[in-house]
Amino acid sequence: MLLLLAISLLALAQVKGTPAAGPNAFQMSSTTFASETTLPISMIDNIVANGSNACSIDGSTGGDQSPELSWINVPAHTASFVVTTYDTTASFTHWGMYNIPATATGLPENAGVAGSTSGSQIVNDFGNPQYNGPCPPAGYRPFVHYYVFTVYALNTRLSLTGTANFPNNSETLEHALLRAAKSGNIVGSAGLTGFYSTTP
């Protein structure tokens, strides 16, 4: 499986004349969590085992909701956005939404619910067409997993060719993004990183 982080770097390399940082750069933020901080329980999966949530240290119920995301300084010629959530520690895709309208300035909290109208969603690596939150296994190193939330600005809309028997999944989206990057169709990307552990 291709690393979405590597695709992000490739995408940035395709953006000619766009500064990588600074006040006018394409940027993403969230009111749900700050970059480089622990993700809140509202974003954590809720997998019950023995009457307790296996995805939290103390068994607290996870909200399993995608975070609020906002972006500014959208690149010129943007026609659509793609948002992904990728566990770089486990090489695991938790969420992928594509063909988000160019008029969007972000996504509200829980936009990744099944049947969302904010954009088209792939089947994540849990096997669900929605956002599913972190749930790293307790007691297994590395204890802390890192989650990269990336927004890609494209000057086109993606055409994914999934079927009922073979729905669009993380690899389908990753390959579509790689093709878009090679064709110069990704005009910018921005991201946030959060971390989480179920091990005390």
JSON list of C-alpha atoms in Angstrom, two decimals:
[
{"chain": "A", "resi": 1, "resn": "MET", "atom": "CA", "xyz": [0.00, 0.00, 0.00]},
{"chain": "A", "resi": 2, "resn": "LEU", "atom": "CA", "xyz": [1.29, 3.44, -0.88]},
{"chain": "A", "resi": 3, "resn": "LEU", "atom": "CA", "xyz": [1.90, 5.89, 1.95]},
{"chain": "A", "resi": 4, "resn": "LEU", "atom": "CA", "xyz": [-0.38, 8.91, 1.73]},
{"chain": "A", "resi": 5, "resn": "LEU", "atom": "CA", "xyz": [2.36, 10.93, 3.38]},
{"chain": "A", "resi": 6, "resn": "ALA", "atom": "CA", "xyz": [4.64, 10.20, 0.43]},
{"chain": "A", "resi": 7, "resn": "ILE", "atom": "CA", "xyz": [1.88, 11.21, -1.97]},
{"chain": "A", "resi": 8, "resn": "SER", "atom": "CA", "xyz": [1.49, 14.46, -0.05]},
{"chain": "A", "resi": 9, "resn": "LEU", "atom": "CA", "xyz": [5.16, 15.26, -0.53]},
{"chain": "A", "resi": 10, "resn": "LEU", "atom": "CA", "xyz": [4.92, 14.36, -4.21]},
{"chain": "A", "resi": 11, "resn": "ALA", "atom": "CA", "xyz": [1.87, 16.59, -4.54]},
{"chain": "A", "resi": 12, "resn": "LEU", "atom": "CA", "xyz": [3.69, 19.53, -3.00]},
{"chain": "A", "resi": 13, "resn": "ALA", "atom": "CA", "xyz": [6.54, 19.03, -5.43]},
{"chain": "A", "resi": 14, "resn": "GLN", "atom": "CA", "xyz": [4.05, 19.50, -8.29]},
{"chain": "A", "resi": 15, "resn": "VAL", "atom": "CA", "xyz": [2.94, 22.94, -7.06]},
{"chain": "A", "resi": 16, "resn": "LYS", "atom": "CA", "xyz": [5.05, 25.44, -8.91]},
{"chain": "A", "resi": 17, "resn": "GLY", "atom": "CA", "xyz": [5.64, 28.82, -7.35]},
{"chain": "A", "resi": 18, "resn": "THR", "atom": "CA", "xyz": [3.58, 28.10, -4.22]},
{"chain": "A", "resi": 19, "resn": "PRO", "atom": "CA", "xyz": [5.33, 28.74, -0.90]},
{"chain": "A", "resi": 20, "resn": "ALA", "atom": "CA", "xyz": [5.53, 25.71, 1.40]},
{"chain": "A", "resi": 21, "resn": "ALA", "atom": "CA", "xyz": [4.90, 27.86, 4.48]},
{"chain": "A", "resi": 22, "resn": "GLY", "atom": "CA", "xyz": [3.92, 31.36, 5.47]},
{"chain": "A", "resi": 23, "resn": "PRO", "atom": "CA", "xyz": [0.74, 33.33, 6.09]},
{"chain": "A", "resi": 24, "resn": "ASN", "atom": "CA", "xyz": [-0.49, 32.95, 2.50]},
{"chain": "A", "resi": 25, "resn": "ALA", "atom": "CA", "xyz": [0.11, 29.20, 2.22]},
{"chain": "A", "resi": 26, "resn": "PHE", "atom": "CA", "xyz": [-2.71, 26.68, 1.92]},
{"chain": "A", "resi": 27, "resn": "GLN", "atom": "CA", "xyz": [-3.39, 25.70, 5.54]},
{"chain": "A", "resi": 28, "resn": "MET", "atom": "CA", "xyz": [-5.71, 23.43, 7.47]},
{"chain": "A", "resi": 29, "resn": "SER", "atom": "CA", "xyz": [-6.81, 23.77, 11.11]},
{"chain": "A", "resi": 30, "resn": "SER", "atom": "CA", "xyz": [-9.33, 22.14, 13.43]},
{"chain": "A", "resi": 31, "resn": "THR", "atom": "CA", "xyz": [-11.40, 23.25, 16.39]},
{"chain": "A", "resi": 32, "resn": "THR", "atom": "CA", "xyz": [-11.57, 19.60, 17.50]},
{"chain": "A", "resi": 33, "resn": "PHE", "atom": "CA", "xyz": [-7.83, 19.14, 18.09]},
{"chain": "A", "resi": 34, "resn": "ALA", "atom": "CA", "xyz": [-4.56, 21.03, 17.72]},
{"chain": "A", "resi": 35, "resn": "SER", "atom": "CA", "xyz": [-1.84, 19.61, 15.49]},
{"chain": "A", "resi": 36, "resn": "GLU", "atom": "CA", "xyz": [0.80, 17.54, 17.31]},
{"chain": "A", "resi": 37, "resn": "THR", "atom": "CA", "xyz": [-1.51, 16.84, 20.28]},
{"chain": "A", "resi": 38, "resn": "THR", "atom": "CA", "xyz": [-3.41, 13.83, 21.61]},
{"chain": "A", "resi": 39, "resn": "LEU", "atom": "CA", "xyz": [-6.70, 13.22, 19.79]},
{"chain": "A", "resi": 40, "resn": "PRO", "atom": "CA", "xyz": [-9.84, 13.69, 21.93]},
{"chain": "A", "resi": 41, "resn": "ILE", "atom": "CA", "xyz": [-12.22, 10.86, 22.87]},
{"chain": "A", "resi": 42, "resn": "SER", "atom": "CA", "xyz": [-14.83, 12.31, 20.49]},
{"chain": "A", "resi": 43, "resn": "MET", "atom": "CA", "xyz": [-12.66, 11.10, 17.58]},
{"chain": "A", "resi": 44, "resn": "ILE", "atom": "CA", "xyz": [-11.80, 7.67, 18.99]},
{"chain": "A", "resi": 45, "resn": "ASP", "atom": "CA", "xyz": [-13.45, 4.46, 17.81]},
{"chain": "A", "resi": 46, "resn": "ASN", "atom": "CA", "xyz": [-15.84, 2.57, 20.06]},
{"chain": "A", "resi": 47, "resn": "ILE", "atom": "CA", "xyz": [-15.17, -1.16, 19.93]},
{"chain": "A", "resi": 48, "resn": "VAL", "atom": "CA", "xyz": [-16.74, -2.83, 22.95]},
{"chain": "A", "resi": 49, "resn": "ALA", "atom": "CA", "xyz": [-15.07, -5.87, 24.51]},
{"chain": "A", "resi": 50, "resn": "ASN", "atom": "CA", "xyz": [-16.15, -7.26, 27.88]},
{"chain": "A", "resi": 51, "resn": "GLY", "atom": "CA", "xyz": [-18.47, -4.30, 28.36]},
{"chain": "A", "resi": 52, "resn": "SER", "atom": "CA", "xyz": [-15.72, -1.71, 27.88]},
{"chain": "A", "resi": 53, "resn": "ASN", "atom": "CA", "xyz": [-14.36, 0.30, 24.95]},
{"chain": "A", "resi": 54, "resn": "ALA", "atom": "CA", "xyz": [-11.13, -1.38, 23.86]},
{"chain": "A", "resi": 55, "resn": "CYS", "atom": "CA", "xyz": [-10.09, 1.82, 22.09]},
{"chain": "A", "resi": 56, "resn": "SER", "atom": "CA", "xyz": [-9.65, 3.95, 25.22]},
{"chain": "A", "resi": 57, "resn": "ILE", "atom": "CA", "xyz": [-7.31, 3.59, 28.16]},
{"chain": "A", "resi": 58, "resn": "ASP", "atom": "CA", "xyz": [-10.06, 3.68, 30.78]},
{"chain": "A", "resi": 59, "resn": "GLY", "atom": "CA", "xyz": [-12.88, 2.11, 28.75]},
{"chain": "A", "resi": 60, "resn": "SER", "atom": "CA", "xyz": [-14.57, 5.45, 28.04]},
{"chain": "A", "resi": 61, "resn": "THR", "atom": "CA", "xyz": [-17.03, 5.46, 25.15]},
{"chain": "A", "resi": 62, "resn": "GLY", "atom": "CA", "xyz": [-15.53, 6.80, 21.94]},
{"chain": "A", "resi": 63, "resn": "GLY", "atom": "CA", "xyz": [-17.46, 9.27, 19.83]},
{"chain": "A", "resi": 64, "resn": "ASP", "atom": "CA", "xyz": [-16.06, 7.86, 16.56]},
{"chain": "A", "resi": 65, "resn": "GLN", "atom": "CA", "xyz": [-16.66, 11.22, 14.85]},
{"chain": "A", "resi": 66, "resn": "SER", "atom": "CA", "xyz": [-14.45, 12.83, 12.26]},
{"chain": "A", "resi": 67, "resn": "PRO", "atom": "CA", "xyz": [-13.07, 16.19, 13.42]},
{"chain": "A", "resi": 68, "resn": "GLU", "atom": "CA", "xyz": [-14.08, 19.66, 12.31]},
{"chain": "A", "resi": 69, "resn": "LEU", "atom": "CA", "xyz": [-11.63, 20.74, 9.63]},
{"chain": "A", "resi": 70, "resn": "SER", "atom": "CA", "xyz": [-11.17, 24.17, 8.04]},
{"chain": "A", "resi": 71, "resn": "TRP", "atom": "CA", "xyz": [-8.81, 25.40, 5.34]},
{"chain": "A", "resi": 72, "resn": "ILE", "atom": "CA", "xyz": [-7.71, 28.80, 4.08]},
{"chain": "A", "resi": 73, "resn": "ASN", "atom": "CA", "xyz": [-5.69, 30.26, 1.20]},
{"chain": "A", "resi": 74, "resn": "VAL", "atom": "CA", "xyz": [-7.11, 27.79, -1.30]},
{"chain": "A", "resi": 75, "resn": "PRO", "atom": "CA", "xyz": [-4.91, 27.51, -4.41]},
{"chain": "A", "resi": 76, "resn": "ALA", "atom": "CA", "xyz": [-6.14, 29.05, -7.64]},
{"chain": "A", "resi": 77, "resn": "HIS", "atom": "CA", "xyz": [-7.99, 26.76, -10.05]},
{"chain": "A", "resi": 78, "resn": "THR", "atom": "CA", "xyz": [-9.15, 24.39, -7.30]},
{"chain": "A", "resi": 79, "resn": "ALA", "atom": "CA", "xyz": [-12.08, 22.28, -8.57]},
{"chain": "A", "resi": 80, "resn": "SER", "atom": "CA", "xyz": [-12.44, 19.82, -5.68]},
{"chain": "A", "resi": 81, "resn": "PHE", "atom": "CA", "xyz": [-10.90, 18.65, -2.42]},
{"chain": "A", "resi": 82, "resn": "VAL", "atom": "CA", "xyz": [-9.89, 15.26, -1.03]},
{"chain": "A", "resi": 83, "resn": "VAL", "atom": "CA", "xyz": [-9.52, 14.61, 2.71]},
{"chain": "A", "resi": 84, "resn": "THR", "atom": "CA", "xyz": [-7.78, 11.56, 4.16]},
{"chain": "A", "resi": 85, "resn": "THR", "atom": "CA", "xyz": [-6.93, 10.22, 7.61]},
{"chain": "A", "resi": 86, "resn": "TYR", "atom": "CA", "xyz": [-3.98, 7.87, 7.72]},
{"chain": "A", "resi": 87, "resn": "ASP", "atom": "CA", "xyz": [-2.27, 6.06, 10.61]},
{"chain": "A", "resi": 88, "resn": "THR", "atom": "CA", "xyz": [1.39, 6.29, 9.61]},
{"chain": "A", "resi": 89, "resn": "THR", "atom": "CA", "xyz": [2.40, 3.95, 12.45]},
{"chain": "A", "resi": 90, "resn": "ALA", "atom": "CA", "xyz": [0.23, 1.05, 11.28]},
{"chain": "A", "resi": 91, "resn": "SER", "atom": "CA", "xyz": [-0.05, 2.00, 7.56]},
{"chain": "A", "resi": 92, "resn": "PHE", "atom": "CA", "xyz": [-3.83, 2.09, 7.93]},
{"chain": "A", "resi": 93, "resn": "THR", "atom": "CA", "xyz": [-6.40, 4.36, 6.30]},
{"chain": "A", "resi": 94, "resn": "HIS", "atom": "CA", "xyz": [-9.21, 5.48, 8.62]},
{"chain": "A", "resi": 95, "resn": "TRP", "atom": "CA", "xyz": [-11.02, 7.79, 6.22]},
{"chain": "A", "resi": 96, "resn": "GLY", "atom": "CA", "xyz": [-11.10, 9.05, 2.69]},
{"chain": "A", "resi": 97, "resn": "MET", "atom": "CA", "xyz": [-13.52, 11.59, 1.22]},
{"chain": "A", "resi": 98, "resn": "TYR", "atom": "CA", "xyz": [-13.19, 12.90, -2.33]},
{"chain": "A", "resi": 99, "resn": "ASN", "atom": "CA", "xyz": [-14.94, 15.29, -4.72]},
{"chain": "A", "resi": 100, "resn": "ILE", "atom": "CA", "xyz": [-15.65, 17.70, -1.89]},
{"chain": "A", "resi": 101, "resn": "PRO", "atom": "CA", "xyz": [-16.97, 20.83, -3.67]},
{"chain": "A", "resi": 102, "resn": "ALA", "atom": "CA", "xyz": [-14.50, 23.62, -4.46]},
{"chain": "A", "resi": 103, "resn": "THR", "atom": "CA", "xyz": [-16.77, 26.03, -2.59]},
{"chain": "A", "resi": 104, "resn": "ALA", "atom": "CA", "xyz": [-16.16, 24.19, 0.71]},
{"chain": "A", "resi": 105, "resn": "THR", "atom": "CA", "xyz": [-14.01, 25.96, 3.30]},
{"chain": "A", "resi": 106, "resn": "GLY", "atom": "CA", "xyz": [-13.85, 22.85, 5.47]},
{"chain": "A", "resi": 107, "resn": "LEU", "atom": "CA", "xyz": [-15.88, 20.00, 6.89]},
{"chain": "A", "resi": 108, "resn": "PRO", "atom": "CA", "xyz": [-18.08, 20.03, 9.99]},
{"chain": "A", "resi": 109, "resn": "GLU", "atom": "CA", "xyz": [-17.57, 17.59, 12.82]},
{"chain": "A", "resi": 110, "resn": "ASN", "atom": "CA", "xyz": [-18.88, 14.12, 11.97]},
{"chain": "A", "resi": 111, "resn": "ALA", "atom": "CA", "xyz": [-18.87, 14.80, 8.22]},
{"chain": "A", "resi": 112, "resn": "GLY", "atom": "CA", "xyz": [-17.43, 11.29, 7.89]},
{"chain": "A", "resi": 113, "resn": "VAL", "atom": "CA", "xyz": [-20.65, 9.61, 9.01]},
{"chain": "A", "resi": 114, "resn": "ALA", "atom": "CA", "xyz": [-21.95, 6.91, 6.66]},
{"chain": "A", "resi": 115, "resn": "GLY", "atom": "CA", "xyz": [-24.12, 8.44, 3.94]},
{"chain": "A", "resi": 116, "resn": "SER", "atom": "CA", "xyz": [-22.56, 11.90, 4.32]},
{"chain": "A", "resi": 117, "resn": "THR", "atom": "CA", "xyz": [-23.48, 14.47, 1.67]},
{"chain": "A", "resi": 118, "resn": "SER", "atom": "CA", "xyz": [-20.21, 16.39, 2.10]},
{"chain": "A", "resi": 119, "resn": "GLY", "atom": "CA", "xyz": [-18.45, 14.28, -0.53]},
{"chain": "A", "resi": 120, "resn": "SER", "atom": "CA", "xyz": [-17.97, 10.71, -1.75]},
{"chain": "A", "resi": 121, "resn": "GLN", "atom": "CA", "xyz": [-16.37, 8.29, 0.72]},
{"chain": "A", "resi": 122, "resn": "ILE", "atom": "CA", "xyz": [-14.18, 5.28, 0.14]},
{"chain": "A", "resi": 123, "resn": "VAL", "atom": "CA", "xyz": [-14.35, 2.04, 2.09]},
{"chain": "A", "resi": 124, "resn": "ASN", "atom": "CA", "xyz": [-11.70, 2.47, 4.78]},
{"chain": "A", "resi": 125, "resn": "ASP", "atom": "CA", "xyz": [-9.32, -0.23, 6.01]},
{"chain": "A", "resi": 126, "resn": "PHE", "atom": "CA", "xyz": [-11.91, -1.30, 8.61]},
{"chain": "A", "resi": 127, "resn": "GLY", "atom": "CA", "xyz": [-14.15, -2.16, 5.64]},
{"chain": "A", "resi": 128, "resn": "ASN", "atom": "CA", "xyz": [-16.61, 0.70, 6.22]},
{"chain": "A", "resi": 129, "resn": "PRO", "atom": "CA", "xyz": [-17.63, 3.58, 3.87]},
{"chain": "A", "resi": 130, "resn": "GLN", "atom": "CA", "xyz": [-17.13, 6.23, 6.56]},
{"chain": "A", "resi": 131, "resn": "TYR", "atom": "CA", "xyz": [-14.72, 7.61, 9.15]},
{"chain": "A", "resi": 132, "resn": "ASN", "atom": "CA", "xyz": [-13.61, 5.21, 11.86]},
{"chain": "A", "resi": 133, "resn": "GLY", "atom": "CA", "xyz": [-11.46, 6.59, 14.64]},
{"chain": "A", "resi": 134, "resn": "PRO", "atom": "CA", "xyz": [-8.18, 5.41, 16.15]},
{"chain": "A", "resi": 135, "resn": "CYS", "atom": "CA", "xyz": [-8.02, 2.14, 18.05]},
{"chain": "A", "resi": 136, "resn": "PRO", "atom": "CA", "xyz": [-4.37, 1.07, 18.37]},
{"chain": "A", "resi": 137, "resn": "PRO", "atom": "CA", "xyz": [-3.96, -2.26, 20.15]},
{"chain": "A", "resi": 138, "resn": "ALA", "atom": "CA", "xyz": [-3.11, -1.90, 23.83]},
{"chain": "A", "resi": 139, "resn": "GLY", "atom": "CA", "xyz": [0.21, -3.28, 25.01]},
{"chain": "A", "resi": 140, "resn": "TYR", "atom": "CA", "xyz": [1.83, -3.50, 21.58]},
{"chain": "A", "resi": 141, "resn": "ARG", "atom": "CA", "xyz": [4.80, -1.36, 20.59]},
{"chain": "A", "resi": 142, "resn": "PRO", "atom": "CA", "xyz": [4.96, 1.25, 19.34]},
{"chain": "A", "resi": 143, "resn": "PHE", "atom": "CA", "xyz": [2.35, 2.31, 21.87]},
{"chain": "A", "resi": 144, "resn": "VAL", "atom": "CA", "xyz": [1.70, 5.74, 20.32]},
{"chain": "A", "resi": 145, "resn": "HIS", "atom": "CA", "xyz": [0.25, 5.91, 16.82]},
{"chain": "A", "resi": 146, "resn": "TYR", "atom": "CA", "xyz": [0.42, 8.99, 14.61]},
{"chain": "A", "resi": 147, "resn": "TYR", "atom": "CA", "xyz": [-2.55, 10.08, 12.52]},
{"chain": "A", "resi": 148, "resn": "VAL", "atom": "CA", "xyz": [-2.12, 12.41, 9.53]},
{"chain": "A", "resi": 149, "resn": "PHE", "atom": "CA", "xyz": [-5.14, 14.40, 8.34]},
{"chain": "A", "resi": 150, "resn": "THR", "atom": "CA", "xyz": [-4.49, 15.75, 4.85]},
{"chain": "A", "resi": 151, "resn": "VAL", "atom": "CA", "xyz": [-6.53, 17.93, 2.53]},
{"chain": "A", "resi": 152, "resn": "TYR", "atom": "CA", "xyz": [-5.62, 17.93, -1.16]},
{"chain": "A", "resi": 153, "resn": "ALA", "atom": "CA", "xyz": [-6.74, 20.68, -3.54]},
{"chain": "A", "resi": 154, "resn": "LEU", "atom": "CA", "xyz": [-7.23, 19.42, -7.10]},
{"chain": "A", "resi": 155, "resn": "ASN", "atom": "CA", "xyz": [-7.88, 21.31, -10.32]},
{"chain": "A", "resi": 156, "resn": "THR", "atom": "CA", "xyz": [-10.22, 18.50, -11.38]},
{"chain": "A", "resi": 157, "resn": "ARG", "atom": "CA", "xyz": [-12.68, 16.03, -9.90]},
{"chain": "A", "resi": 158, "resn": "LEU", "atom": "CA", "xyz": [-11.62, 12.43, -9.33]},
{"chain": "A", "resi": 159, "resn": "SER", "atom": "CA", "xyz": [-13.27, 9.64, -11.28]},
{"chain": "A", "resi": 160, "resn": "LEU", "atom": "CA", "xyz": [-13.03, 6.43, -9.27]},
{"chain": "A", "resi": 161, "resn": "THR", "atom": "CA", "xyz": [-14.30, 3.25, -10.91]},
{"chain": "A", "resi": 162, "resn": "GLY", "atom": "CA", "xyz": [-15.57, 1.14, -8.03]},
{"chain": "A", "resi": 163, "resn": "THR", "atom": "CA", "xyz": [-18.49, -1.26, -8.35]},
{"chain": "A", "resi": 164, "resn": "ALA", "atom": "CA", "xyz": [-20.92, -2.85, -5.91]},
{"chain": "A", "resi": 165, "resn": "ASN", "atom": "CA", "xyz": [-18.74, -5.96, -5.75]},
{"chain": "A", "resi": 166, "resn": "PHE", "atom": "CA", "xyz": [-15.46, -4.02, -5.66]},
{"chain": "A", "resi": 167, "resn": "PRO", "atom": "CA", "xyz": [-16.15, -0.66, -3.98]},
{"chain": "A", "resi": 168, "resn": "ASN", "atom": "CA", "xyz": [-13.65, 2.17, -3.97]},
{"chain": "A", "resi": 169, "resn": "ASN", "atom": "CA", "xyz": [-11.20, 1.64, -1.12]},
{"chain": "A", "resi": 170, "resn": "SER", "atom": "CA", "xyz": [-8.03, 3.19, 0.25]},
{"chain": "A", "resi": 171, "resn": "GLU", "atom": "CA", "xyz": [-5.85, 1.79, -2.52]},
{"chain": "A", "resi": 172, "resn": "THR", "atom": "CA", "xyz": [-8.27, 3.04, -5.19]},
{"chain": "A", "resi": 173, "resn": "LEU", "atom": "CA", "xyz": [-8.05, 6.55, -3.77]},
{"chain": "A", "resi": 174, "resn": "GLU", "atom": "CA", "xyz": [-4.29, 6.40, -3.23]},
{"chain": "A", "resi": 175, "resn": "HIS", "atom": "CA", "xyz": [-3.68, 5.38, -6.84]},
{"chain": "A", "resi": 176, "resn": "ALA", "atom": "CA", "xyz": [-6.06, 8.11, -8.06]},
{"chain": "A", "resi": 177, "resn": "LEU", "atom": "CA", "xyz": [-4.15, 10.69, -6.02]},
{"chain": "A", "resi": 178, "resn": "LEU", "atom": "CA", "xyz": [-0.83, 9.41, -7.31]},
{"chain": "A", "resi": 179, "resn": "ARG", "atom": "CA", "xyz": [-2.06, 9.71, -10.90]},
{"chain": "A", "resi": 180, "resn": "ALA", "atom": "CA", "xyz": [-3.36, 13.20, -10.16]},
{"chain": "A", "resi": 181, "resn": "ALA", "atom": "CA", "xyz": [-0.02, 14.21, -8.65]},
{"chain": "A", "resi": 182, "resn": "LYS", "atom": "CA", "xyz": [1.92, 12.90, -11.65]},
{"chain": "A", "resi": 183, "resn": "SER", "atom": "CA", "xyz": [-0.42, 14.80, -13.98]},
{"chain": "A", "resi": 184, "resn": "GLY", "atom": "CA", "xyz": [-0.05, 18.05, -12.05]},
{"chain": "A", "resi": 185, "resn": "ASN", "atom": "CA", "xyz": [-3.71, 17.99, -10.98]},
{"chain": "A", "resi": 186, "resn": "ILE", "atom": "CA", "xyz": [-2.93, 18.40, -7.28]},
{"chain": "A", "resi": 187, "resn": "VAL", "atom": "CA", "xyz": [-2.43, 22.13, -6.82]},
{"chain": "A", "resi": 188, "resn": "GLY", "atom": "CA", "xyz": [-1.83, 22.08, -3.08]},
{"chain": "A", "resi": 189, "resn": "SER", "atom": "CA", "xyz": [-2.04, 20.08, 0.12]},
{"chain": "A", "resi": 190, "resn": "ALA", "atom": "CA", "xyz": [-2.10, 20.84, 3.83]},
{"chain": "A", "resi": 191, "resn": "GLY", "atom": "CA", "xyz": [-2.23, 18.68, 6.90]},
{"chain": "A", "resi": 192, "resn": "LEU", "atom": "CA", "xyz": [-2.47, 18.16, 10.63]},
{"chain": "A", "resi": 193, "resn": "THR", "atom": "CA", "xyz": [-1.01, 15.39, 12.78]},
{"chain": "A", "resi": 194, "resn": "GLY", "atom": "CA", "xyz": [-2.48, 13.96, 15.98]},
{"chain": "A", "resi": 195, "resn": "PHE", "atom": "CA", "xyz": [-1.43, 11.03, 18.13]},
{"chain": "A", "resi": 196, "resn": "TYR", "atom": "CA", "xyz": [-3.15, 8.49, 20.31]},
{"chain": "A", "resi": 197, "resn": "SER", "atom": "CA", "xyz": [-2.41, 5.48, 22.49]},
{"chain": "A", "resi": 198, "resn": "THR", "atom": "CA", "xyz": [-4.52, 2.93, 24.36]},
{"chain": "A", "resi": 199, "resn": "THR", "atom": "CA", "xyz": [-1.56, 1.92, 26.53]},
{"chain": "A", "resi": 200, "resn": "PRO", "atom": "CA", "xyz": [-1.24, 3.74, 29.89]}
]
